Coordinates of C-alpha atoms in Angstrom, one line a residue:
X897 CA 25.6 94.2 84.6
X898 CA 29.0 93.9 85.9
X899 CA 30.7 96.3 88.4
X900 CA 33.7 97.3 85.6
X901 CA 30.9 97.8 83.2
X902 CA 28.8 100.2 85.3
X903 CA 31.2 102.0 86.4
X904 CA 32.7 102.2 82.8
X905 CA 28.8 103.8 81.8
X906 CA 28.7 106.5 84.9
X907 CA 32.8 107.5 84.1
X908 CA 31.8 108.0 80.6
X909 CA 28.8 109.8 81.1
X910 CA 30.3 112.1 83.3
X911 CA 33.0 113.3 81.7
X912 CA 30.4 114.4 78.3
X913 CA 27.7 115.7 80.8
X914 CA 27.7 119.8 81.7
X915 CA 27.4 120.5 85.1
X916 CA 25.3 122.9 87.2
X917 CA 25.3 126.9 85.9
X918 CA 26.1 127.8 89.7
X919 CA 27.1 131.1 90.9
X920 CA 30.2 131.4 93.6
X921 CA 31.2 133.8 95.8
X922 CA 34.1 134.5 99.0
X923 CA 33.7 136.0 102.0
X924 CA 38.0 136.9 103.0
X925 CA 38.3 138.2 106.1
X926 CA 41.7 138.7 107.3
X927 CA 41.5 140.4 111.0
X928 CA 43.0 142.5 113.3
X929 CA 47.3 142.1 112.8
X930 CA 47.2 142.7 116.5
X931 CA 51.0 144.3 115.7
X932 CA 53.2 145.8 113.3
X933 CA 55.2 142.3 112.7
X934 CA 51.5 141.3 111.1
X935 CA 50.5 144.1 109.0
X936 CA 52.8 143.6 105.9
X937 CA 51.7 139.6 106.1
X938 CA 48.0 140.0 106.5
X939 CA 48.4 142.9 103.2
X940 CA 50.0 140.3 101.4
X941 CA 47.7 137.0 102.4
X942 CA 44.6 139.8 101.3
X943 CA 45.6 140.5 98.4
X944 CA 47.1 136.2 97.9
X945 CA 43.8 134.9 98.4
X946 CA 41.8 137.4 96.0
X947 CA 44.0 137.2 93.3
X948 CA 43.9 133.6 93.9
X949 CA 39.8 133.3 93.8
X950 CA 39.2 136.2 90.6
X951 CA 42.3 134.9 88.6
X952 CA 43.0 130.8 89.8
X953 CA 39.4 129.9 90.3
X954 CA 37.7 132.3 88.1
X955 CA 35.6 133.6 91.1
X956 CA 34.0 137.3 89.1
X957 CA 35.4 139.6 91.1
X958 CA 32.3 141.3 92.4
X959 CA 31.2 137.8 93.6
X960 CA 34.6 138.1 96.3
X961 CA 34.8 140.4 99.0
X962 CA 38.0 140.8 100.9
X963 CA 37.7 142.9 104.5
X964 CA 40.9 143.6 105.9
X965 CA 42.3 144.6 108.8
X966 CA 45.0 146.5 106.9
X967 CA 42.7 148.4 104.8
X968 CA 42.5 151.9 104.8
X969 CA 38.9 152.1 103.5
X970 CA 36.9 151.8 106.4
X971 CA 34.3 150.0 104.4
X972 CA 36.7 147.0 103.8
X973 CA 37.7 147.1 107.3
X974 CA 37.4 143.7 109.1
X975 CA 35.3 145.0 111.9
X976 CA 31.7 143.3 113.3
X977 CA 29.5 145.8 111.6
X978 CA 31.1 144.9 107.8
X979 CA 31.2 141.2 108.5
X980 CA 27.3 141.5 109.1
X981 CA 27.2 143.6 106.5
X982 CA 28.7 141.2 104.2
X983 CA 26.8 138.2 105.7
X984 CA 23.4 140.2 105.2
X985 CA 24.6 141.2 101.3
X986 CA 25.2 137.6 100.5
X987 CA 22.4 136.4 102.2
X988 CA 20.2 138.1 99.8
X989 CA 22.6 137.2 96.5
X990 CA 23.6 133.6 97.2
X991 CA 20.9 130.9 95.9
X992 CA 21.0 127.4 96.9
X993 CA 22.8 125.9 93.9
X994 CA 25.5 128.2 94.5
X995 CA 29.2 127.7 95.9
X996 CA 29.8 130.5 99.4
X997 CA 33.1 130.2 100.7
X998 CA 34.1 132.5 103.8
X999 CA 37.9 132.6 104.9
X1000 CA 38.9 133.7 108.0
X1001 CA 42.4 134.8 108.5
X1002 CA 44.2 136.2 111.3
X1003 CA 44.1 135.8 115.0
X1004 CA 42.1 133.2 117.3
X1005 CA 41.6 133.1 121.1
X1006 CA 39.9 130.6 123.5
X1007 CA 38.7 131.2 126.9
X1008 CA 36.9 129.0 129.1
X1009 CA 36.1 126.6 125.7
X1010 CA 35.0 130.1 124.0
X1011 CA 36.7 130.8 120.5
X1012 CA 37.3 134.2 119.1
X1013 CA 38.5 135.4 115.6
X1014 CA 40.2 138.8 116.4
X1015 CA 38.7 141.4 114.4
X1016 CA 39.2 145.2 114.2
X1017 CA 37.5 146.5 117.6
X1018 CA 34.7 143.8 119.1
X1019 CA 35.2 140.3 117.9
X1020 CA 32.5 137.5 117.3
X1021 CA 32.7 134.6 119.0
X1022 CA 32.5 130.9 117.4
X1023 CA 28.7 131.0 119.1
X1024 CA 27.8 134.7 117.0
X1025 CA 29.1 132.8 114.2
X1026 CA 26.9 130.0 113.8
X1027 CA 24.0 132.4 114.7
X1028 CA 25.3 134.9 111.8
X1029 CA 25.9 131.8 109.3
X1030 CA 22.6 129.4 110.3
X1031 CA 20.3 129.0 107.2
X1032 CA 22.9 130.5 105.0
X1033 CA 21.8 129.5 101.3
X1034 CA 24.1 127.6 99.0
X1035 CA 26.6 125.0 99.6
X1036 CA 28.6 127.2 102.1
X1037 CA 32.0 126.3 103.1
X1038 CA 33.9 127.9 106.3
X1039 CA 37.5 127.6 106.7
X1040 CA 39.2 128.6 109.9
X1041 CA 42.6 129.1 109.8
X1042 CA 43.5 131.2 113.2
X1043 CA 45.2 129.0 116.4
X1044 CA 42.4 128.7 118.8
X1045 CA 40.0 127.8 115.8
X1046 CA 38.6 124.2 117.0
X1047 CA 35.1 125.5 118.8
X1048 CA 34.4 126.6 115.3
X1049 CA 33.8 123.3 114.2
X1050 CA 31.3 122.4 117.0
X1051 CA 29.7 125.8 117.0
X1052 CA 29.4 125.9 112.9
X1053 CA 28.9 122.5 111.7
X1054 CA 25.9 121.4 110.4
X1055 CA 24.1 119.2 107.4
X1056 CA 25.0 120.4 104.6
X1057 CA 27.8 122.1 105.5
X1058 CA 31.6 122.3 105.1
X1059 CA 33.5 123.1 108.6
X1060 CA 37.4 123.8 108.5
X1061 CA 39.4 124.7 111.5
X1062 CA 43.6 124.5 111.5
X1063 CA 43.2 123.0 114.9
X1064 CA 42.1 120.2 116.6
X1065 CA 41.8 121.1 120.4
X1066 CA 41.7 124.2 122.2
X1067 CA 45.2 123.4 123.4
X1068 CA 46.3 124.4 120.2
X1069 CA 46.2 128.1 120.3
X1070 CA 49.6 129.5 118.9
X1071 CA 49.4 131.6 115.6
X1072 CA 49.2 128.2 112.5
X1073 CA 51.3 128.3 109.4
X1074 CA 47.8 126.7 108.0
X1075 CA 47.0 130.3 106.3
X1076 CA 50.3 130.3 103.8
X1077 CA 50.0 126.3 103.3
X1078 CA 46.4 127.4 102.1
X1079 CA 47.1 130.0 99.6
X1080 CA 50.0 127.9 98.6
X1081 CA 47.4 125.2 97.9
X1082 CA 44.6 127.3 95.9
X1083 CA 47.2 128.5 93.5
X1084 CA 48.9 125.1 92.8
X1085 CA 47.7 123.1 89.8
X1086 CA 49.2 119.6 92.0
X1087 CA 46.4 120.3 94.8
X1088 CA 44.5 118.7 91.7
X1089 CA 45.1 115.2 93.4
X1090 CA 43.1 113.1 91.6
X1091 CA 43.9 114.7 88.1
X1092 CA 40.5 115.4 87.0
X1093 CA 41.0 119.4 86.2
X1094 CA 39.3 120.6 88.9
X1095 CA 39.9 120.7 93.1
X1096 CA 37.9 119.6 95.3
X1097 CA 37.2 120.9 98.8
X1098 CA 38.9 117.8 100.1
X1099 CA 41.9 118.1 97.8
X1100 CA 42.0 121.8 99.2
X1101 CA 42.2 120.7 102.7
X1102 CA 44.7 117.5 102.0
X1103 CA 47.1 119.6 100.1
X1104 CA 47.1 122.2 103.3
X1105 CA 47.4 119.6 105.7
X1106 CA 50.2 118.1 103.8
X1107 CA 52.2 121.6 103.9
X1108 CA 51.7 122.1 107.6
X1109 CA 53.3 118.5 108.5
X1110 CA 55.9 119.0 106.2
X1111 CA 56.8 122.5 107.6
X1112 CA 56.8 120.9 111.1
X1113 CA 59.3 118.2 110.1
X1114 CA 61.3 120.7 108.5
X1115 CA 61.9 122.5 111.7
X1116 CA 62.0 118.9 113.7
X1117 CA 59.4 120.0 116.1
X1118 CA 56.2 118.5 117.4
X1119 CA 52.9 119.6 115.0
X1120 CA 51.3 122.5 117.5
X1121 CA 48.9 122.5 114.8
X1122 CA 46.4 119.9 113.0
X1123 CA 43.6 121.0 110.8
X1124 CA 40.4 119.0 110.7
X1125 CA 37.3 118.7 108.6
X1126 CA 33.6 118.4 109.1
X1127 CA 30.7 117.9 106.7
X1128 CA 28.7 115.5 108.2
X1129 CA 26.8 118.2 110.6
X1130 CA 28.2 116.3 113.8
X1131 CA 30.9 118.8 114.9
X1132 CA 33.8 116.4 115.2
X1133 CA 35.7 116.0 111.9
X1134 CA 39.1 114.3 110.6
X1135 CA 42.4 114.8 109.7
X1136 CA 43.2 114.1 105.8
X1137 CA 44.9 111.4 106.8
X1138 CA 42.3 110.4 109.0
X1139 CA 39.1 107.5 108.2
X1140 CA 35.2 108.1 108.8
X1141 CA 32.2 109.6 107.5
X1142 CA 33.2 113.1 106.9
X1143 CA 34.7 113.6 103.4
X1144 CA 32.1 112.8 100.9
X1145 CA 30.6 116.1 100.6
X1146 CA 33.8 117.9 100.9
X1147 CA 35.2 115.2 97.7
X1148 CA 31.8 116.6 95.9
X1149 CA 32.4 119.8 95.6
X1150 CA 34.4 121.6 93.6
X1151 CA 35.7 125.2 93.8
X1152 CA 36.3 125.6 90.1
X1153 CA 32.9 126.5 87.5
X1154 CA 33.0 123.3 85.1
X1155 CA 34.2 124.5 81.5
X1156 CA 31.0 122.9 80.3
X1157 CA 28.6 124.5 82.4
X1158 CA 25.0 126.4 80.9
X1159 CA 22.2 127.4 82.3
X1160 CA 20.1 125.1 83.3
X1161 CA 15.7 124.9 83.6
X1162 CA 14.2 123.6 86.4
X1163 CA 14.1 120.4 85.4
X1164 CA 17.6 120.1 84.4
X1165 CA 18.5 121.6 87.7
X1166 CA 16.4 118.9 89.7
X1167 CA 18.5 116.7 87.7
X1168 CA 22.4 118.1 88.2
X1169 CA 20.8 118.1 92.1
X1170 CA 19.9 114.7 91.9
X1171 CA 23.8 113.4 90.2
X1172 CA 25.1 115.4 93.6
X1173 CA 23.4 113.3 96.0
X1174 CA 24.4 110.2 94.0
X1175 CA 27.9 111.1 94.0
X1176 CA 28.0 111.7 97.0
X1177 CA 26.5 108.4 98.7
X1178 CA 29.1 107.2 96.4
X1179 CA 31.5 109.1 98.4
X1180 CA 30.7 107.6 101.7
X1181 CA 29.9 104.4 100.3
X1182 CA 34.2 104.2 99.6
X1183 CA 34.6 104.9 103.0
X1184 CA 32.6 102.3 104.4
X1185 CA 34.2 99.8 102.0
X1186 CA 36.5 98.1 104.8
X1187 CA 33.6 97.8 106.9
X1188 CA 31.5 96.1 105.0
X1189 CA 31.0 92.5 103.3
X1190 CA 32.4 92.6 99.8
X1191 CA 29.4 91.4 98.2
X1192 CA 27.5 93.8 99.6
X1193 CA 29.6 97.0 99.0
X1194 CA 29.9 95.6 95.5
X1195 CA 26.3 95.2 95.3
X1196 CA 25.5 99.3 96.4
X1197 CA 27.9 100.5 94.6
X1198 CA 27.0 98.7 91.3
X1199 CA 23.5 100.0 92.0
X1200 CA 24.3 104.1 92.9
X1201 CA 27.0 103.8 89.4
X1202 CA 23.8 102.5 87.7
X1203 CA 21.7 105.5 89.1
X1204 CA 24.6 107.9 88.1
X1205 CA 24.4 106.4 84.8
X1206 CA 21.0 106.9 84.4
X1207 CA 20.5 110.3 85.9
X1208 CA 23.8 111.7 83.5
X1209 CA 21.9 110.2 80.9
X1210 CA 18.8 112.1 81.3
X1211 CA 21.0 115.6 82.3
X1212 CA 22.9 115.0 78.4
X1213 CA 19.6 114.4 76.5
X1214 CA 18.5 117.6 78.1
X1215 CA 21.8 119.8 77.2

């Protein structure tokens, strides 16, 4: 079978086959404003990012909680105790099919190598963090948009897992223009870069990146401020301009619930499982594409289109 032809198969397959039944939720945490100048902004991004998840992404709405450090109910109050208490309520919610995103918004500091995001009395370091988030169920993704955020990716990265920080060094502590750039991004139908009616993770982070270089330009200053992505595990990341291994689960998954997706038994679920993991060797198969011997990129990737043809296959004749 020819390449063209296989891929031809898995594209048309794809496109008929429902996807996964998955639940998703979002953790927003906007912290401390740290001054007045802050408050009406971090109101505004709060209420931004939730409308964004509920009415752009068609989150349910008791699937996203939003603690503040604006709010005047103390139980949406960004402090320690209601992150926790967030963590520990999604822990016991979230299943291992399902989409978790957590977005932290606000202030960052770094001392001695040691990141914090500034909440409402004690803050958590990037170290409490990963303790807080480690074994998390479902395909969680963390986005960092505070200056001083870099450590997170070291201190939260892991297989499995999505990692994004707006900075790439702990130089880079001012307050980022990352968090407006972001909502800007979930609410615009162009982050949709590859035209496929749904964004991806990567597309999410891309279309961000590509605001904050723009606004930097704009001014005609130098970028105090570049956002990087890990989900690899290895705690080092890249730019969405940059080339490596990280981006293939990030390009895999999608904040948006497929129009076409049903419940699925256990067996169909095995399945849907199974077309991830193909899609994404596919994923990291394209970026190893310059590296390799033509012949035998074309030869693996004929093979994995062939698997994806077959396992979509299988998924339709049990829809």
């Amino acid at each position: 079978m020819s390449l063209l032809r296989a891929v031809c198969i898995f594209m048309g397959l794809l496109w008929a086959t429902p996807l996964l039944a998955e639940n998703r939720y979002a953790l927003v945490v906007t912290g401390a404003p740290g001054g007045e100048a802050f408050i009406s902004t971090y109101s505004t991004w709060a209420q931004q990012l939730s409308s964004a998840f509920t009415e752009h992404l068609g989150f349910p709405a008791d699937h996203v909680v939003v603690l503040s450090g604006t709010s005047t109910d103390d139980a949406q109050h960004s402090t320690q105790q209601n992150v926790r208490a967030a963590i520990a309520r999604l822990r016991r919610e979230v299943q291992k099919d399902d989409l978790l995103v957590i977005l932290l918004v606000g202030h960052g500091t770094v001392d001695d190598g040691q990141a914090k995001f500034n909440l409402v009395g004690p803050d958590l370091t990037s170290d409490e963090w990963g303790v807080l988030l480690a074994d998390l169920p479902g395909r969680v993704v963390v986005v960092n948009t505070s200056g001083g955020s870099f450590p997170f990716l070291r201190d939260l990265a892991t297989r499995g897992r999505i990692v994004v920080t707006a900075t790439e060094s702990t130089a880079q502590r001012y307050d980022t223009v990352f968090p407006e750039h972001l909502i800007a991004a979930l609410r615009d139908p162009a982050a949709d870069l590859d035209k496929n009616g749904r964004v991806s993770v990567w597309e999410l982070f891309a279309r961000t990146s590509k605001g904050v270089v723009a606004h930097f330009e704009r001014q005609g200053l130098l970028a105090t401020e570049r956002a990087l992505l890990d989900d690899t595990g290895d705690g080092a990341g890249i730019e969405a301009a940059g080339t490596g291994e990280d981006g293939a689960l990030a390009r895999a998954t999608y904040l948006e619930r497929d129009a076409a997706a049903v419940d699925a038994d256990p067996e169909l679920t095995e399945l849907l499982g199974r077309r991830r993991s193909l899609e994404e060797q596919a994923e990291r198969l394209k970026q190893r594409k310059a590296t390799m011997p033509i012949e035998t990129w074309e030869r693996e990737f004929e093979a994995l289109m062939i698997d994806l043809a077959r396992v979509s296959r299988r998924i339709r004749s049990r829809s």
